[in-house]
Amino acid sequence: MVQDEPQRNDIIETIESINFIVDRDEEYIFNNASIRYVKSMFGSGFKITQAS
């Protein structure tokens, strides 16, 4: 028995979210976190902030 195996829907939602964020240089807010794709002189990447 495999524990903590991602479900198909979880994987699809993750992929769609990441692609959507990369395409649009904006911030996206989910139920308990916001994800923003940021670019700076140090490079680019995702900034993930958990809502309090």
XYZ file of C-alpha atoms in Angstrom:
52
model
C 0.000 0.000 0.000
C 1.379 3.390 -0.999
C 0.678 6.283 1.339
C 0.502 9.970 0.442
C 0.251 9.210 -3.252
C -0.969 12.267 -5.201
C -4.345 11.854 -6.813
C -4.785 12.497 -10.525
C -6.868 15.626 -9.915
C -4.248 17.074 -7.555
C -1.535 16.675 -10.185
C -3.655 18.243 -12.945
C -4.618 21.216 -10.750
C -0.982 21.793 -9.814
C 0.202 21.703 -13.420
C -2.598 24.011 -14.609
C -1.920 26.472 -11.799
C 1.824 26.609 -12.449
C 1.320 27.099 -16.192
C -1.247 29.822 -15.586
C 1.051 31.666 -13.189
C 4.020 31.547 -15.560
C 1.921 32.873 -18.444
C 0.662 35.845 -16.408
C 3.057 37.892 -14.301
C 0.505 38.469 -11.557
C -0.426 37.192 -8.129
C -2.907 34.386 -7.532
C -4.610 33.875 -4.194
C -5.862 30.452 -3.145
C -7.766 29.389 -0.019
C -4.765 29.628 2.292
C -1.872 30.870 0.171
C -0.894 33.253 -2.586
C 1.570 32.432 -5.343
C 3.322 35.086 -7.376
C 5.903 34.728 -10.140
C 8.570 37.346 -9.471
C 11.543 38.580 -11.473
C 14.436 40.487 -9.925
C 18.112 41.152 -10.544
C 18.818 37.892 -8.680
C 16.701 35.852 -11.092
C 13.102 34.739 -11.286
C 10.972 32.295 -9.363
C 7.845 31.722 -7.345
C 7.077 33.567 -4.135
C 4.625 31.582 -2.014
C 3.027 33.242 1.006
C 0.747 31.403 3.389
C -2.259 33.367 4.600
C -2.558 33.760 8.353
